[in-house]
Coordinates of C-alpha atoms in Angstrom, one line a residue:
X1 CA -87.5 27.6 -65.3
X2 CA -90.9 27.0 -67.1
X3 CA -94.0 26.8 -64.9
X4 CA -94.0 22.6 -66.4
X5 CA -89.8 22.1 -65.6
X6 CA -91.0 20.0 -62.3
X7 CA -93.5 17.5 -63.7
X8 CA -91.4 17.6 -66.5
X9 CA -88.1 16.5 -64.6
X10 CA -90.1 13.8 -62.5
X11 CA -91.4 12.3 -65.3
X12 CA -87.8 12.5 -67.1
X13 CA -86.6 10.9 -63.9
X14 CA -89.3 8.1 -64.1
X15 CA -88.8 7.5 -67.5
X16 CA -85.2 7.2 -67.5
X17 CA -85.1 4.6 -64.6
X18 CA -86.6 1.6 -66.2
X19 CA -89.4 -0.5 -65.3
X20 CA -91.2 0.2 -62.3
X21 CA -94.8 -2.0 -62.3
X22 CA -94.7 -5.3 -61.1
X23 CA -98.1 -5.6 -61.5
X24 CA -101.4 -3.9 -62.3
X25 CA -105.2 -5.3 -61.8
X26 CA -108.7 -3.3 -62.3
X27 CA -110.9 -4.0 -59.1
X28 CA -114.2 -4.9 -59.9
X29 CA -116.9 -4.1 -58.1
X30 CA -120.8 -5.3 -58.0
X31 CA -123.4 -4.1 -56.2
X32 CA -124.1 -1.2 -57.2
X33 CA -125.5 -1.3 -60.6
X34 CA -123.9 0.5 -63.4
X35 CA -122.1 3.4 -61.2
X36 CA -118.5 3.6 -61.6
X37 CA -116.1 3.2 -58.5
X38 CA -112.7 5.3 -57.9
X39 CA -110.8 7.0 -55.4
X40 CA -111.1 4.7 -53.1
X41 CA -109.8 4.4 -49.9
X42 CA -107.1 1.8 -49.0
X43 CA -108.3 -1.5 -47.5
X44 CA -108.6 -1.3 -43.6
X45 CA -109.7 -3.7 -40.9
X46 CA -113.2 -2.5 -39.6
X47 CA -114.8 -2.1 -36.5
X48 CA -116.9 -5.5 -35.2
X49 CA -115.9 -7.3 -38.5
X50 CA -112.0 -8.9 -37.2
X51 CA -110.0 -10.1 -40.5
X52 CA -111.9 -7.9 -42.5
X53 CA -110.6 -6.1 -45.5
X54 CA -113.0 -3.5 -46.2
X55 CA -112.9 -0.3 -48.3
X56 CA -114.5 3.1 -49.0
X57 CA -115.5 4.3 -52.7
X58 CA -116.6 7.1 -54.5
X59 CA -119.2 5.6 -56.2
X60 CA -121.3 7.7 -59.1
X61 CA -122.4 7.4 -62.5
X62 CA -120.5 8.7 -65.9
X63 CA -122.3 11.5 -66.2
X64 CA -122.8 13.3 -62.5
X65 CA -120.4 14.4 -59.9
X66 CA -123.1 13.0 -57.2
X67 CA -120.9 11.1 -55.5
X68 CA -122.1 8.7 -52.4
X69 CA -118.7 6.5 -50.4
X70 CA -119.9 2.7 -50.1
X71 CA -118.2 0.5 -48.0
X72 CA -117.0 -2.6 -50.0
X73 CA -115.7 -5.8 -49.2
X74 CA -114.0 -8.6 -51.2
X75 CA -114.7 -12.4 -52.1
X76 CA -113.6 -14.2 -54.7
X77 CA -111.9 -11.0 -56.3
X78 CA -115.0 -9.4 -56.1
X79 CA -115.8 -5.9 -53.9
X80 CA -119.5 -6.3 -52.7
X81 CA -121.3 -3.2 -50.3
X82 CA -121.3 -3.9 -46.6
X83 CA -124.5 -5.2 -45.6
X84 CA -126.3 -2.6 -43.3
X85 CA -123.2 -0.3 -43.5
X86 CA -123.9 4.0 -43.9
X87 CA -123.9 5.1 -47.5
X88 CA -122.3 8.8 -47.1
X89 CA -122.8 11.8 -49.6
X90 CA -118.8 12.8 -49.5
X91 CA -116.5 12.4 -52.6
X92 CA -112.8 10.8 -52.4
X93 CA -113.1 8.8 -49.2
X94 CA -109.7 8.3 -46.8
X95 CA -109.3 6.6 -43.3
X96 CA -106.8 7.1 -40.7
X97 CA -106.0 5.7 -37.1
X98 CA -105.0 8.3 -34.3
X99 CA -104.8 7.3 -30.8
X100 CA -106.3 3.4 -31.3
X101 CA -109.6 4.9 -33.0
X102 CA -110.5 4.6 -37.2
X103 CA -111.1 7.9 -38.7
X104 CA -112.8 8.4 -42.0
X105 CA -112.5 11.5 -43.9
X106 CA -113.8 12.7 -47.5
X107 CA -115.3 16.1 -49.2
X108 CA -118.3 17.1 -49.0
X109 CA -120.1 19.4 -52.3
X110 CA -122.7 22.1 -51.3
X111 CA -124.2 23.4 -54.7
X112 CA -125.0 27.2 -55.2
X113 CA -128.9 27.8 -54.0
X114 CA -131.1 27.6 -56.9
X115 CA -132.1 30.9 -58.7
X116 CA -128.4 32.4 -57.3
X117 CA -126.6 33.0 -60.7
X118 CA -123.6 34.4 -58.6
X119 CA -123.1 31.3 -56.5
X120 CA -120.4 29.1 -56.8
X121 CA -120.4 25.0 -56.0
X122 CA -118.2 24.8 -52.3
X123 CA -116.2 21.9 -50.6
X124 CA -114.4 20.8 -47.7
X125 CA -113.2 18.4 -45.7
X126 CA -115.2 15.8 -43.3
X127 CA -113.5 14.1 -41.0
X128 CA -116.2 11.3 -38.9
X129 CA -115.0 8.7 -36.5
X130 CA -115.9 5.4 -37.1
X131 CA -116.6 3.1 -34.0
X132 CA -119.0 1.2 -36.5
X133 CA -119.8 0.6 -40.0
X134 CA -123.1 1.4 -39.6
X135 CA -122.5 4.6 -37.2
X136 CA -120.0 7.1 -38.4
X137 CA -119.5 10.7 -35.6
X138 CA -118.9 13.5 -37.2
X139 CA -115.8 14.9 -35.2
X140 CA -114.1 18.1 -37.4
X141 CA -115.6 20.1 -40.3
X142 CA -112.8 21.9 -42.4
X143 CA -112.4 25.2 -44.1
X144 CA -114.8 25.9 -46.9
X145 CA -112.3 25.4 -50.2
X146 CA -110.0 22.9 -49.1
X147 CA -110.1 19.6 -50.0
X148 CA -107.0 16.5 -49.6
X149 CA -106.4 16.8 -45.6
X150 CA -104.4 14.1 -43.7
X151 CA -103.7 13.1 -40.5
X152 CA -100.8 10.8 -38.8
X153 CA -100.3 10.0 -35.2
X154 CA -97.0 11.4 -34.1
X155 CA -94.5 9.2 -31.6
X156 CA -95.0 12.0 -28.6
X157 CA -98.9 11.5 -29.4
X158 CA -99.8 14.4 -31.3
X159 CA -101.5 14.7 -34.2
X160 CA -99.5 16.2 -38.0
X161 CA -102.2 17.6 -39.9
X162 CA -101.1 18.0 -43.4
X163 CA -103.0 20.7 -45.5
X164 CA -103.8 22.0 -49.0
X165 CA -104.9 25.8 -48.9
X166 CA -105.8 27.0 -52.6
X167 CA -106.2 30.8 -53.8
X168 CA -104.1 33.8 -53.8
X169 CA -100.2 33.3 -52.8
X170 CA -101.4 29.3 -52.4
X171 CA -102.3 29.1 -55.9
X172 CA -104.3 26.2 -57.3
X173 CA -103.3 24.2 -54.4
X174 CA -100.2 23.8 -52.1
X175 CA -99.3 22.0 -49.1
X176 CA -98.9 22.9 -45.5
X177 CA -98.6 21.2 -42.4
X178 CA -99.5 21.6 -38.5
X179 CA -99.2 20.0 -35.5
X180 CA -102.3 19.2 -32.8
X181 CA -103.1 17.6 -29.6
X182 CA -105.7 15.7 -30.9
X183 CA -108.4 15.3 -33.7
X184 CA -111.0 16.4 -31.6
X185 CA -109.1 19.7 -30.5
X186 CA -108.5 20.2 -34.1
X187 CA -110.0 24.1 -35.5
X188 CA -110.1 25.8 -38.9
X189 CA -107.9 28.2 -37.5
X190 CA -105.5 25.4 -36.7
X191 CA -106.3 24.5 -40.5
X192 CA -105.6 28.1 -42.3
X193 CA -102.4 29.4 -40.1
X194 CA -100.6 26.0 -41.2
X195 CA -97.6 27.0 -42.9
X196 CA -96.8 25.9 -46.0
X197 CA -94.1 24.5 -47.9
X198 CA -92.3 26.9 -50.0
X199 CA -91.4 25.8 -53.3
X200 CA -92.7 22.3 -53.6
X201 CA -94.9 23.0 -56.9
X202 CA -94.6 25.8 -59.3
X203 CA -97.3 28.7 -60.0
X204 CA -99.2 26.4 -62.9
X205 CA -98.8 22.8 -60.7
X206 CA -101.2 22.0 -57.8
X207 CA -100.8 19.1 -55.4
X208 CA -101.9 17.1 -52.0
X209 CA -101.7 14.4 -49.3
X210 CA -103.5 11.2 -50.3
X211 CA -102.1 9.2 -47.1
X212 CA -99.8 10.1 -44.2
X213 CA -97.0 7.2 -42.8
X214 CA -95.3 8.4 -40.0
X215 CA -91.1 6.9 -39.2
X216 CA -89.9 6.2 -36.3
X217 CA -88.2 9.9 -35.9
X218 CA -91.8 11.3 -36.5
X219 CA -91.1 12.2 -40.2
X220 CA -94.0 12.1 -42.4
X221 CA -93.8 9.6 -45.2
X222 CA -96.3 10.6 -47.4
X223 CA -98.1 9.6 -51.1
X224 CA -99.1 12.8 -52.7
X225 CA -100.1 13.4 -56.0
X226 CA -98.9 16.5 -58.6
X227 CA -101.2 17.6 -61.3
X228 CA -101.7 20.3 -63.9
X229 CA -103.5 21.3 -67.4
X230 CA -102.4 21.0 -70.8
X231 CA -102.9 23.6 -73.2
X232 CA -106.0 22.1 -74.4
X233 CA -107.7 22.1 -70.7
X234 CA -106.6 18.3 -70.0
X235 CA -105.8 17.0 -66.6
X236 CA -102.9 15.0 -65.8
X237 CA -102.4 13.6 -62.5
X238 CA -99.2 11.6 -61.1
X239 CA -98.4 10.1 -58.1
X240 CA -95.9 11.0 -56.3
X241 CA -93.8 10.4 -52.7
X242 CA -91.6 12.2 -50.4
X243 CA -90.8 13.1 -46.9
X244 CA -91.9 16.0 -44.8
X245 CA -90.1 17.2 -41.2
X246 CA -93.4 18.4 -39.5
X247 CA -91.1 20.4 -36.5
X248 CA -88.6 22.1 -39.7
X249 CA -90.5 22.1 -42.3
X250 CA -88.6 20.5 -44.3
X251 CA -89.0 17.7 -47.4
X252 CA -87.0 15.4 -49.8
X253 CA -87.2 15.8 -53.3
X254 CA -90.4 14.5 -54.6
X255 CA -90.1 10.9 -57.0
X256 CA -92.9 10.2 -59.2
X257 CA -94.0 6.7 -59.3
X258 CA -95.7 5.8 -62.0
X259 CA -98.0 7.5 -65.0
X260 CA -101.2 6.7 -66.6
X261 CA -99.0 5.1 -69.4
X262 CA -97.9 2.4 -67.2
X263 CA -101.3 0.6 -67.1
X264 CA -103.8 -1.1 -69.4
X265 CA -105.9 0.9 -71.7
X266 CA -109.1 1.9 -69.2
X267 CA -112.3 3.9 -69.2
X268 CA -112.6 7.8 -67.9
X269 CA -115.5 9.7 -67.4
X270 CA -114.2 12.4 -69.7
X271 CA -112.0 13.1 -72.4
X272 CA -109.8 15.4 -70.1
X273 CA -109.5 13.5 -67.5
X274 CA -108.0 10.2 -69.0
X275 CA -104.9 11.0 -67.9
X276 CA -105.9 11.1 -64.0
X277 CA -103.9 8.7 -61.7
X278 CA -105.2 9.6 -58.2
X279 CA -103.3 7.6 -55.6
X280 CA -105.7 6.9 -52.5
X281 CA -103.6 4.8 -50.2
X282 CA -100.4 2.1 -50.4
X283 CA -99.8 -1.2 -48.2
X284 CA -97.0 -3.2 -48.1
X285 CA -97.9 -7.0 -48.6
X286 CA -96.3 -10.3 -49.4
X287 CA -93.0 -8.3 -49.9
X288 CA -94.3 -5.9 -52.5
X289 CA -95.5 -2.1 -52.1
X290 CA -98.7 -1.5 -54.0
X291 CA -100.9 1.4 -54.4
X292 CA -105.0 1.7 -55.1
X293 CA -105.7 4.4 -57.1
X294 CA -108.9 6.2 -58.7
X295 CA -107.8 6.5 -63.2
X296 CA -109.3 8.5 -65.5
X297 CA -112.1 9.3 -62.8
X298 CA -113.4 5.8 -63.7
X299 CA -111.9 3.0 -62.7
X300 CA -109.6 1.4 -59.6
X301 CA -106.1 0.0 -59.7
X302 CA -104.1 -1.7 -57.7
X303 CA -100.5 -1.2 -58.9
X304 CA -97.5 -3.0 -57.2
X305 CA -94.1 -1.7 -57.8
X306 CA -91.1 -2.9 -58.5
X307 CA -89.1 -2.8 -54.9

């Protein structure tokens, strides 16, 4: 089996099963002068603003991977900032409910010191509770060189933490998955002796969690995403779903769900990376199952899927 025969047979498998859009439209966003916004967060009621549908962006210009999460709300098909919300220097925003409280998560850079020629850019994982818009509490700080955790509430009340350890046997990125007591309880060491699902991606493939739904029998329903390079150094990013068994450690076979190809022509912030559909959430509404994603590092989609 080449290290490609997965991606290849889901996107076979995609291919070969007809249409699968019913629908694709660009959010637009103002407010933040000529930034872009991606890799958002899916829309979620907030804290002292009832009815609301509010959102968390990446929001950074073409050329920088300064990223700072906005939060956004929408009138008249327009996504506005929050007044008097926090502005947050995290990338790839997410939110989560465990026990009745709103979590927000996202990954936060640390660039090498100046003058180190040896230092290397780190990342992980910051998870904050949000009580308020304008207050955020930093509850969990995870392992330096992971990025993509996720969290669902259980039906006996615990917590599945979902992983993505990279280096070594875990490559450029696989998945594992724990279960906790609680958020707060949560450690790194909780984090790192996660064990991991054997054989999901190949050597060359990487992949992650985007958003955690947990059924009735507390299997995880998840959206995930499975990526690799080309031989020229391109990205290529697909989103995909399955389901995980958190107590066996089991999983269905993965189904992509749509490509880059699918949609309109768009904008990326580089040539590599115009093939970059990174799911970050999916709602069911009005009878249809959509999903906002960040394309070509750019640009937000909603894309609703043929049911």
């Amino acid at each position: 089996m080449s290290s490609t025969a997965q991606i290849d047979r889901l996107l076979a498998d995609l291919r070969a099963a007809g249409p699968r859009l019913d629908g694709a439209t660009r959010l637009v966003f103002e407010g933040v002068g000529e930034r872009d916004v991606y890799n958002v967060s899916v829309p979620f009621e907030a804290p002292g603003l009832p009815g609301s549908r509010v959102l968390a962006g990446r929001v950074e210009t073409r050329d920088s991977e300064q990223s700072t999460v906005v939060f956004f709300t929408e009138e008249e098909g327009v996504w506005r900032p929050v007044p008097g919300a926090a502005r947050l220097d995290l990338q790839d925003p997410f939110v989560f409910t465990v026990h009745g409280r709103l979590y927000l998560g996202g990954v936060e850079i640390q660039a090498p010191d100046v003058g180190d020629p040896s230092g290397e850019l780190r990342y992980r994982t910051i998870v904050l509770r949000c009580d308020h818009l304008t207050e955020l509490v930093p509850v969990f700080d995870g392992p330096w060189g992971m990025k993509d955790l996720r969290f669902g509430e259980l039906p006996d009340c615990r917590v599945a933490v979902v992983t993505r350890p990279q280096g070594g046997a875990d490559g450029r990125g696989r998945i594992g998955v724990t279960v906790v007591d609680a958020v707060e309880s949560l450690t790194v060491a909780d984090i790192e002796r996660a064990p991991r699902l054997e054989g999901l991606f190949l050597p060359e493939e990487w992949g992650g969690v985007n958003q955690v739904d947990v059924l009735d029998d507390g299997r995880l329903d998840v959206l995930a995403h499975i990526a690799r390079f080309d031989d020229q150094g391109g990205r290529h990013y697909y989103p995909i779903t399955f389901e995980i068994d958190p107590v066996a450690l089991s999983w269905t076979a993965p189904r992509m769900l749509f490509e880059r190809g699918d949609l309109p022509d768009g904008e990326s912030k580089r040539p590599d990376l115009r093939d970059v559909v990174f799911p970050g959430g999916r709602e069911r509404r009005d009878g249809r199952t959509s999903v906002i994603c960040g394309v070509g590092d750019a640009e937000t989609w909603w894309v609703s899927l043929v049911d």
